[in-house]
Amino acid sequence: MILLNIPPIFGTEIKYVNSAILDIKFNNNNKFIQLCENWFESKFNFKKVFLTTSCTSSLEMAALLINVQSGDEIIMSSYTFVSTANAFVLRGAVIVFVDIRPDTLNINENLIEQAITKKTKAIVAVHYAGVSCDMDLIMSVAIKYNLYVIEDAAQGMMSKYKNVYLGGIGHIGCFSFHKTKNYTSGGEGGAIVINDDLLIKRSYIIYEEGTNRSIVNSNQINNYMWYGVGSHYFMSNLQAAYLWAQLKASKYIYNYRMNLWNNYFSELFYLSENKKLELPNIPKYCKHNAHIFYLKMKNRNKCYSLVNWLMKYKIIVSFHYVPLHTSPVAKRFSRFVNSDVYTTVESERLIRIPIYYNLTIDDQNIIIKYLKKFFIK
Ligand SMILES: *Cc1c(COP(=O)(O)O)cnc(C)c1O
């Protein structure tokens, strides 16, 4: 059986997790958290990073940070994970969906301006498959209308937009270290990147359950107290130890995934030339991270026959998001601006195939062999 995904295990995780267990005895509870946060800040040139329990909590923290109020509108694409929308719905916001670009499945940057109203508060840029949105255009619209930009970079760690790492372009960036992503903190985890000085100032209180604990710790005032809204967003040191092993190995993991991605692309390219399928498009402004390899078939029925064909050879492939605006609950929380030209159509013909650090080249060759057979049979 070749699974769609296996969580990344590099091999060095146990060493750091053991060390974190020993640290518990000495009440040294944030060594690996510090190491990871510093790594992100220095390697990616981010102003402030907090490790969190998930990308979902990073997005929820982002909604608190920008002070979303009931009735505020948040613009995003509908082809995304539910948390991208829920984080803002939890604060009473209305989600305003905009169509995607067919080539990247990211928000169509040219349709954003028409969706802006007096109530618009922020634009969320989801970097699908670790391929970046066109951030220059998004940032210039945001500046023109005085809006926040939040990057949902859950899938985008190590990817770049014009030489800037994703997560570091908008006011806030959110990462996931869930087990399905390129790097994990042992199954669950995330990070929030804060690039705006005013937001950094407010962030400590929100991150530490609405207390002034971080200020108290550094100033030695007697006791911490309730200071505002916030929640318990921080990751445990044990998880950070697992993540630290992966960050130290991030280049190897990145290169390995990239090699798999490039193999797929070059082996399947002739099929795209023969119009049997479409392969992912990487815009010139983007350096991606090989997070997902997808094929676009002619239609949904073709997808089903591919899924069934590969199942016969014990190869698991899968669809991805059901667009949020097509859900029965969507009209309670959202509206779609203009028409859905690409979101539904493109999502219905996309199939993800296995790509992960622990996928062997032999297994990849088996996948490629049966894919080719499907298209020439
Ligand atoms: C995975 C993912 C999330 C959620 O991440 P969690 O860490 O599981 O909460 C949010 N948005 C996108 C685009 C994702 O791919």
Tab-separated table of C-alpha atoms and ligand atoms in Angstrom:
chain	number	residue	atom	x	y	z
A	1	MET	CA	0.000	0.000	0.000
A	2	ILE	CA	1.312	3.471	-0.905
A	3	LEU	CA	-0.426	6.043	1.266
A	4	LEU	CA	-1.232	9.620	0.237
A	5	ASN	CA	0.787	10.952	3.150
A	6	ILE	CA	3.043	9.779	5.966
A	7	PRO	CA	4.068	12.371	8.569
A	8	PRO	CA	7.719	13.358	8.209
A	9	ILE	CA	10.171	11.488	10.443
A	10	PHE	CA	13.809	12.410	9.907
A	11	GLY	CA	15.350	10.158	12.556
A	12	THR	CA	16.855	12.681	14.973
A	13	GLU	CA	13.574	13.605	16.687
A	14	ILE	CA	13.982	11.065	19.516
A	15	LYS	CA	17.277	12.658	20.625
A	16	TYR	CA	15.725	16.103	21.114
A	17	VAL	CA	12.488	14.768	22.595
A	18	ASN	CA	14.536	12.814	25.159
A	19	SER	CA	16.429	15.954	26.006
A	20	ALA	CA	13.147	17.861	26.433
A	21	ILE	CA	11.921	15.169	28.850
A	22	LEU	CA	15.047	15.636	30.965
A	23	ASP	CA	14.482	19.405	30.892
A	24	ILE	CA	11.079	18.970	32.528
A	25	LYS	CA	12.832	17.809	35.707
A	26	PHE	CA	14.775	21.058	35.871
A	27	ASN	CA	11.748	23.158	35.023
A	28	ASN	CA	13.447	24.265	31.844
A	29	ASN	CA	10.242	24.438	29.886
A	30	ASN	CA	10.940	26.555	26.878
A	31	LYS	CA	14.422	25.759	25.582
A	32	PHE	CA	13.231	24.215	22.302
A	33	ILE	CA	10.491	26.789	21.892
A	34	GLN	CA	13.157	29.494	22.065
A	35	LEU	CA	15.433	27.630	19.658
A	36	CYS	CA	12.655	27.208	17.096
A	37	GLU	CA	11.352	30.775	17.383
A	38	ASN	CA	14.872	32.176	17.012
A	39	TRP	CA	15.498	29.904	14.043
A	40	PHE	CA	12.457	31.290	12.223
A	41	GLU	CA	13.272	34.876	13.080
A	42	SER	CA	16.867	34.674	11.910
A	43	LYS	CA	16.569	32.299	8.943
A	44	PHE	CA	13.422	33.826	7.487
A	45	ASN	CA	14.067	37.366	8.677
A	46	PHE	CA	10.726	37.490	10.530
A	47	LYS	CA	10.201	40.212	13.149
A	48	LYS	CA	8.356	38.132	15.743
A	49	VAL	CA	7.377	34.457	15.827
A	50	PHE	CA	5.345	32.552	18.417
A	51	LEU	CA	4.940	28.777	18.257
A	52	THR	CA	1.284	27.806	18.688
A	53	THR	CA	-0.823	24.677	19.068
A	54	SER	CA	-1.950	24.742	15.401
A	55	CYS	CA	-2.387	26.950	12.374
A	56	THR	CA	-6.033	27.136	13.407
A	57	SER	CA	-5.026	28.794	16.690
A	58	SER	CA	-2.601	31.063	14.814
A	59	LEU	CA	-5.493	32.220	12.619
A	60	GLU	CA	-7.728	32.710	15.659
A	61	MET	CA	-4.988	34.717	17.336
A	62	ALA	CA	-4.656	36.771	14.144
A	63	ALA	CA	-8.378	37.600	14.299
A	64	LEU	CA	-7.940	38.822	17.901
A	65	LEU	CA	-4.801	40.771	17.024
A	66	ILE	CA	-6.468	42.783	14.270
A	67	ASN	CA	-9.458	43.258	16.566
A	68	VAL	CA	-12.166	41.824	14.317
A	69	GLN	CA	-15.630	43.008	15.372
A	70	SER	CA	-19.060	41.641	14.630
A	71	GLY	CA	-20.028	42.530	11.030
A	72	ASP	CA	-16.487	43.151	9.811
A	73	GLU	CA	-15.791	41.607	6.427
A	74	ILE	CA	-12.848	39.370	5.628
A	75	ILE	CA	-11.950	38.645	1.988
A	76	MET	CA	-10.532	35.237	1.026
A	77	SER	CA	-10.772	32.440	-1.519
A	78	SER	CA	-13.266	29.641	-0.962
A	79	TYR	CA	-10.846	26.881	-1.951
A	80	THR	CA	-9.280	26.495	1.496
A	81	PHE	CA	-9.442	24.691	4.817
A	82	VAL	CA	-12.372	25.536	7.115
A	83	SER	CA	-10.156	27.170	9.754
A	84	THR	CA	-9.244	30.005	7.388
A	85	ALA	CA	-12.874	31.136	7.595
A	86	ASN	CA	-13.856	29.888	11.055
A	87	ALA	CA	-11.152	31.883	12.830
A	88	PHE	CA	-12.966	35.068	11.759
A	89	VAL	CA	-16.517	33.705	11.961
A	90	LEU	CA	-15.802	33.039	15.652
A	91	ARG	CA	-15.424	36.813	16.112
A	92	GLY	CA	-18.667	37.552	14.255
A	93	ALA	CA	-17.126	38.455	10.916
A	94	VAL	CA	-18.731	37.943	7.519
A	95	ILE	CA	-16.592	36.008	5.053
A	96	VAL	CA	-16.480	37.494	1.547
A	97	PHE	CA	-15.332	34.936	-1.004
A	98	VAL	CA	-13.604	35.866	-4.233
A	99	ASP	CA	-12.958	33.491	-7.148
A	100	ILE	CA	-9.593	31.764	-7.591
A	101	ARG	CA	-7.126	31.812	-10.463
A	102	PRO	CA	-7.315	28.538	-12.368
A	103	ASP	CA	-3.524	28.220	-12.671
A	104	THR	CA	-2.625	28.287	-8.948
A	105	LEU	CA	-6.001	27.874	-7.202
A	106	ASN	CA	-5.081	30.953	-5.170
A	107	ILE	CA	-7.280	34.042	-4.785
A	108	ASN	CA	-7.548	36.020	-8.034
A	109	GLU	CA	-5.769	39.210	-6.974
A	110	ASN	CA	-7.538	41.217	-9.689
A	111	LEU	CA	-10.991	40.540	-8.203
A	112	ILE	CA	-10.230	41.696	-4.662
A	113	GLU	CA	-10.815	45.411	-5.135
A	114	GLN	CA	-14.426	44.882	-6.320
A	115	ALA	CA	-15.161	42.940	-3.133
A	116	ILE	CA	-14.087	45.733	-0.781
A	117	THR	CA	-16.772	47.634	1.153
A	118	LYS	CA	-16.732	50.053	4.093
A	119	LYS	CA	-16.834	47.034	6.394
A	120	THR	CA	-13.797	45.238	4.942
A	121	LYS	CA	-11.151	44.664	7.582
A	122	ALA	CA	-8.662	42.216	6.088
A	123	ILE	CA	-7.631	40.081	3.140
A	124	VAL	CA	-6.517	36.517	3.820
A	125	ALA	CA	-4.055	35.177	1.253
A	126	VAL	CA	-4.016	31.366	1.230
A	127	HIS	CA	-0.874	30.036	-0.463
A	128	TYR	CA	-2.282	26.785	-1.836
A	129	ALA	CA	0.241	23.948	-2.240
A	130	GLY	CA	2.953	26.289	-0.962
A	131	VAL	CA	2.665	28.340	-4.165
A	132	SER	CA	2.397	32.007	-3.325
A	133	CYS	CA	-0.400	34.410	-4.114
A	134	ASP	CA	0.559	37.508	-6.106
A	135	MET	CA	1.470	39.451	-2.990
A	136	ASP	CA	2.562	42.771	-4.555
A	137	LEU	CA	-0.920	43.345	-5.926
A	138	ILE	CA	-2.606	42.198	-2.723
A	139	MET	CA	-0.393	44.433	-0.575
A	140	SER	CA	-0.988	47.482	-2.768
A	141	VAL	CA	-4.784	47.046	-2.611
A	142	ALA	CA	-4.484	46.632	1.171
A	143	ILE	CA	-2.485	49.846	1.507
A	144	LYS	CA	-4.942	51.754	-0.699
A	145	TYR	CA	-7.925	50.748	1.476
A	146	ASN	CA	-6.090	50.509	4.810
A	147	LEU	CA	-6.689	46.778	5.284
A	148	TYR	CA	-4.758	44.083	7.081
A	149	VAL	CA	-3.241	41.210	5.121
A	150	ILE	CA	-2.994	37.812	6.781
A	151	GLU	CA	-1.113	35.055	5.007
A	152	ASP	CA	-2.457	31.551	5.537
A	153	ALA	CA	0.936	29.981	4.911
A	154	ALA	CA	-0.104	26.677	6.546
A	155	GLN	CA	1.333	24.885	3.497
A	156	GLY	CA	3.968	27.482	2.676
A	157	MET	CA	6.951	26.995	4.950
A	158	MET	CA	10.230	27.497	3.017
A	159	SER	CA	8.431	28.925	-0.038
A	160	LYS	CA	9.223	32.388	-1.332
A	161	TYR	CA	7.536	35.214	-3.154
A	162	LYS	CA	10.202	37.193	-5.032
A	163	ASN	CA	12.938	36.259	-2.556
A	164	VAL	CA	10.854	36.933	0.574
A	165	TYR	CA	9.778	33.929	2.631
A	166	LEU	CA	6.020	33.388	2.820
A	167	GLY	CA	4.574	34.465	6.140
A	168	GLY	CA	6.797	37.544	6.189
A	169	ILE	CA	4.952	39.681	3.644
A	170	GLY	CA	1.540	40.462	5.166
A	171	HIS	CA	0.941	41.960	8.617
A	172	ILE	CA	0.592	38.424	9.982
A	173	GLY	CA	1.552	34.963	8.690
A	174	CYS	CA	0.247	31.612	9.944
A	175	PHE	CA	2.037	28.248	9.663
A	176	SER	CA	0.947	24.690	10.372
A	177	PHE	CA	3.087	21.847	11.685
A	178	HIS	CA	0.229	19.375	11.416
A	179	LYS	CA	1.299	15.882	10.397
A	180	THR	CA	0.134	16.399	6.808
A	181	LYS	CA	2.462	19.363	6.256
A	182	ASN	CA	6.120	19.404	5.147
A	183	TYR	CA	7.442	19.806	8.706
A	184	THR	CA	5.701	18.719	11.879
A	185	SER	CA	5.978	19.176	15.627
A	186	GLY	CA	4.925	15.569	16.201
A	187	GLY	CA	1.457	15.636	14.665
A	188	GLU	CA	-0.031	18.956	15.740
A	189	GLY	CA	1.375	22.458	15.937
A	190	GLY	CA	1.705	25.829	14.299
A	191	ALA	CA	3.295	29.259	14.397
A	192	ILE	CA	2.247	32.853	13.997
A	193	VAL	CA	4.517	35.435	12.412
A	194	ILE	CA	3.859	39.069	13.262
A	195	ASN	CA	5.466	41.598	10.988
A	196	ASP	CA	3.871	44.830	12.236
A	197	ASP	CA	5.326	46.668	15.233
A	198	LEU	CA	2.009	47.773	16.717
A	199	LEU	CA	0.613	44.259	16.467
A	200	ILE	CA	3.761	42.807	18.064
A	201	LYS	CA	3.204	45.095	21.053
A	202	ARG	CA	-0.336	43.763	21.544
A	203	SER	CA	0.565	40.152	20.824
A	204	TYR	CA	2.165	39.122	24.134
A	205	ILE	CA	-1.030	39.630	26.106
A	206	ILE	CA	-3.201	37.777	23.587
A	207	TYR	CA	-0.683	34.917	23.348
A	208	GLU	CA	-0.427	34.526	27.134
A	209	GLU	CA	-4.103	34.012	27.958
A	210	GLY	CA	-4.875	37.719	28.220
A	211	THR	CA	-2.361	38.305	30.992
A	212	ASN	CA	0.674	40.548	31.292
A	213	ARG	CA	2.796	37.548	32.313
A	214	SER	CA	5.570	38.166	29.794
A	215	ILE	CA	5.986	41.762	31.001
A	216	VAL	CA	5.974	40.624	34.635
A	217	ASN	CA	8.608	37.981	33.930
A	218	SER	CA	10.981	40.462	32.400
A	219	ASN	CA	10.373	43.293	34.885
A	220	GLN	CA	10.101	41.271	38.103
A	221	ILE	CA	6.863	42.958	39.155
A	222	ASN	CA	5.136	40.950	41.875
A	223	ASN	CA	2.343	39.188	40.070
A	224	TYR	CA	0.727	38.964	36.684
A	225	MET	CA	-2.912	39.900	36.143
A	226	TRP	CA	-5.797	39.905	33.712
A	227	TYR	CA	-5.060	42.442	30.992
A	228	GLY	CA	-7.432	41.753	28.120
A	229	VAL	CA	-8.756	39.051	25.837
A	230	GLY	CA	-6.469	36.203	24.915
A	231	SER	CA	-6.158	32.477	25.016
A	232	HIS	CA	-3.778	29.611	25.644
A	233	TYR	CA	-1.974	29.463	22.328
A	234	PHE	CA	1.498	28.177	23.160
A	235	MET	CA	2.993	24.898	22.044
A	236	SER	CA	4.598	22.522	24.538
A	237	ASN	CA	8.373	22.231	24.738
A	238	LEU	CA	8.102	18.510	23.887
A	239	GLN	CA	6.455	19.324	20.570
A	240	ALA	CA	9.024	22.046	19.929
A	241	ALA	CA	11.797	19.467	20.461
A	242	TYR	CA	10.307	17.312	17.694
A	243	LEU	CA	9.999	20.383	15.489
A	244	TRP	CA	13.595	21.419	16.239
A	245	ALA	CA	14.877	18.137	14.773
A	246	GLN	CA	12.900	18.874	11.607
A	247	LEU	CA	14.078	22.476	11.366
A	248	LYS	CA	17.698	21.350	11.657
A	249	ALA	CA	16.991	18.867	8.847
A	250	SER	CA	14.804	21.256	6.877
A	251	LYS	CA	17.183	21.476	3.911
A	252	TYR	CA	17.294	17.692	3.476
A	253	ILE	CA	13.537	17.397	3.765
A	254	TYR	CA	13.083	20.279	1.341
A	255	ASN	CA	15.516	18.844	-1.221
A	256	TYR	CA	14.030	15.373	-0.989
A	257	ARG	CA	10.487	16.626	-1.574
A	258	MET	CA	11.678	18.884	-4.378
A	259	ASN	CA	13.326	15.929	-6.101
A	260	LEU	CA	10.079	13.933	-5.894
A	261	TRP	CA	8.111	16.897	-7.249
A	262	ASN	CA	10.521	17.411	-10.156
A	263	ASN	CA	10.468	13.677	-10.982
A	264	TYR	CA	6.693	13.728	-11.237
A	265	PHE	CA	6.779	16.848	-13.358
A	266	SER	CA	9.345	15.625	-15.869
A	267	GLU	CA	7.919	12.096	-16.107
A	268	LEU	CA	4.340	13.276	-16.642
A	269	PHE	CA	5.099	16.284	-18.792
A	270	TYR	CA	4.429	14.519	-22.123
A	271	LEU	CA	0.942	13.646	-20.880
A	272	SER	CA	0.215	17.322	-20.332
A	273	GLU	CA	1.538	18.107	-23.805
A	274	ASN	CA	-0.848	15.488	-25.165
A	275	LYS	CA	-3.675	17.179	-23.230
A	276	LYS	CA	-4.338	14.076	-21.141
A	277	LEU	CA	-4.026	16.065	-17.935
A	278	GLU	CA	-2.758	19.379	-16.527
A	279	LEU	CA	0.211	19.755	-14.209
A	280	PRO	CA	0.749	22.412	-11.510
A	281	ASN	CA	1.780	25.867	-12.678
A	282	ILE	CA	4.442	27.749	-10.706
A	283	PRO	CA	4.380	31.495	-11.485
A	284	LYS	CA	7.754	33.181	-12.078
A	285	TYR	CA	7.511	35.163	-8.835
A	286	CYS	CA	7.296	32.015	-6.739
A	287	LYS	CA	9.839	29.559	-5.368
A	288	HIS	CA	7.675	26.726	-4.052
A	289	ASN	CA	8.273	24.004	-1.448
A	290	ALA	CA	6.907	20.836	-3.117
A	291	HIS	CA	4.067	20.612	-0.604
A	292	ILE	CA	1.484	19.071	-2.943
A	293	PHE	CA	1.689	17.426	-6.341
A	294	TYR	CA	-1.643	17.500	-8.093
A	295	LEU	CA	-3.022	16.483	-11.464
A	296	LYS	CA	-5.964	18.194	-13.081
A	297	MET	CA	-8.176	15.802	-15.014
A	298	LYS	CA	-10.827	16.711	-17.610
A	299	ASN	CA	-13.674	16.419	-15.089
A	300	ARG	CA	-14.860	14.745	-11.882
A	301	ASN	CA	-15.690	11.439	-13.572
A	302	LYS	CA	-12.162	11.128	-14.912
A	303	CYS	CA	-10.946	11.714	-11.366
A	304	TYR	CA	-13.054	8.856	-10.048
A	305	SER	CA	-11.769	6.462	-12.666
A	306	LEU	CA	-8.168	7.427	-11.832
A	307	VAL	CA	-8.805	6.981	-8.096
A	308	ASN	CA	-10.295	3.515	-8.721
A	309	TRP	CA	-7.575	2.489	-11.153
A	310	LEU	CA	-4.779	3.369	-8.721
A	311	MET	CA	-6.670	1.724	-5.848
A	312	LYS	CA	-6.330	-1.584	-7.735
A	313	TYR	CA	-2.558	-1.196	-7.344
A	314	LYS	CA	-2.911	-0.081	-3.704
A	315	ILE	CA	-1.971	3.518	-4.432
A	316	ILE	CA	-4.000	6.110	-2.545
A	317	VAL	CA	-4.718	9.460	-4.170
A	318	SER	CA	-7.247	12.064	-3.111
A	319	PHE	CA	-9.343	15.095	-3.937
A	320	HIS	CA	-8.818	18.210	-1.866
A	321	TYR	CA	-11.048	20.973	-0.502
A	322	VAL	CA	-14.761	21.167	-1.108
A	323	PRO	CA	-15.132	24.946	-1.669
A	324	LEU	CA	-16.430	26.537	1.523
A	325	HIS	CA	-19.146	28.580	-0.213
A	326	THR	CA	-20.838	25.386	-1.456
A	327	SER	CA	-21.433	24.185	2.111
A	328	PRO	CA	-24.986	24.280	3.528
A	329	VAL	CA	-23.765	26.510	6.400
A	330	ALA	CA	-22.069	28.999	4.059
A	331	LYS	CA	-24.987	31.413	3.729
A	332	ARG	CA	-25.087	31.946	7.480
A	333	PHE	CA	-21.534	33.254	7.523
A	334	SER	CA	-20.514	34.368	4.066
A	335	ARG	CA	-21.236	35.597	0.558
A	336	PHE	CA	-19.518	35.031	-2.779
A	337	VAL	CA	-18.758	38.165	-4.774
A	338	ASN	CA	-19.402	37.957	-8.532
A	339	SER	CA	-19.467	34.517	-10.094
A	340	ASP	CA	-17.771	31.278	-9.258
A	341	VAL	CA	-16.075	30.737	-12.594
A	342	TYR	CA	-13.157	28.596	-11.463
A	343	THR	CA	-13.441	27.678	-7.769
A	344	THR	CA	-15.882	24.783	-8.120
A	345	VAL	CA	-14.783	23.585	-11.554
A	346	GLU	CA	-11.087	23.484	-10.704
A	347	SER	CA	-11.599	21.889	-7.298
A	348	GLU	CA	-13.676	19.106	-8.841
A	349	ARG	CA	-10.964	18.027	-11.260
A	350	LEU	CA	-7.947	18.144	-8.951
A	351	ILE	CA	-6.337	14.956	-7.620
A	352	ARG	CA	-3.411	14.915	-5.191
A	353	ILE	CA	-0.846	12.138	-5.547
A	354	PRO	CA	1.585	10.916	-2.850
A	355	ILE	CA	4.516	13.202	-1.979
A	356	TYR	CA	6.302	13.072	1.372
A	357	TYR	CA	9.736	12.788	2.912
A	358	ASN	CA	9.410	9.074	3.683
A	359	LEU	CA	8.171	8.128	0.167
A	360	THR	CA	10.906	6.047	-1.478
A	361	ILE	CA	11.991	6.632	-5.070
A	362	ASP	CA	11.049	3.002	-5.817
A	363	ASP	CA	7.501	3.653	-4.645
A	364	GLN	CA	7.390	6.863	-6.642
A	365	ASN	CA	8.408	4.936	-9.747
A	366	ILE	CA	5.553	2.502	-9.160
A	367	ILE	CA	3.119	5.422	-8.928
A	368	ILE	CA	4.495	6.943	-12.133
A	369	LYS	CA	4.297	3.596	-13.942
A	370	TYR	CA	0.605	3.072	-13.146
A	371	LEU	CA	-0.244	6.695	-13.853
A	372	LYS	CA	1.240	6.385	-17.323
A	373	LYS	CA	-0.616	3.119	-17.882
A	374	PHE	CA	-3.902	4.774	-16.967
A	375	PHE	CA	-3.465	7.485	-19.564
A	376	ILE	CA	-2.384	5.230	-22.431
A	377	LYS	CA	-4.723	2.310	-21.753
B	1	LIG	C1	-3.553	22.649	7.307
B	1	LIG	C2	-4.166	23.949	7.031
B	1	LIG	C3	-4.742	24.733	8.041
B	1	LIG	C4	-4.918	24.240	9.451
B	1	LIG	O1	-3.747	23.842	10.091
B	1	LIG	P1	-3.832	23.143	11.529
B	1	LIG	O2	-2.414	23.238	12.019
B	1	LIG	O3	-4.250	21.733	11.275
B	1	LIG	O4	-4.782	23.875	12.372
B	1	LIG	C5	-5.222	25.987	7.721
B	1	LIG	N1	-5.163	26.459	6.473
B	1	LIG	C6	-4.634	25.736	5.456
B	1	LIG	C7	-4.574	26.334	4.089
B	1	LIG	C8	-4.137	24.446	5.703
B	1	LIG	O5	-3.624	23.735	4.697
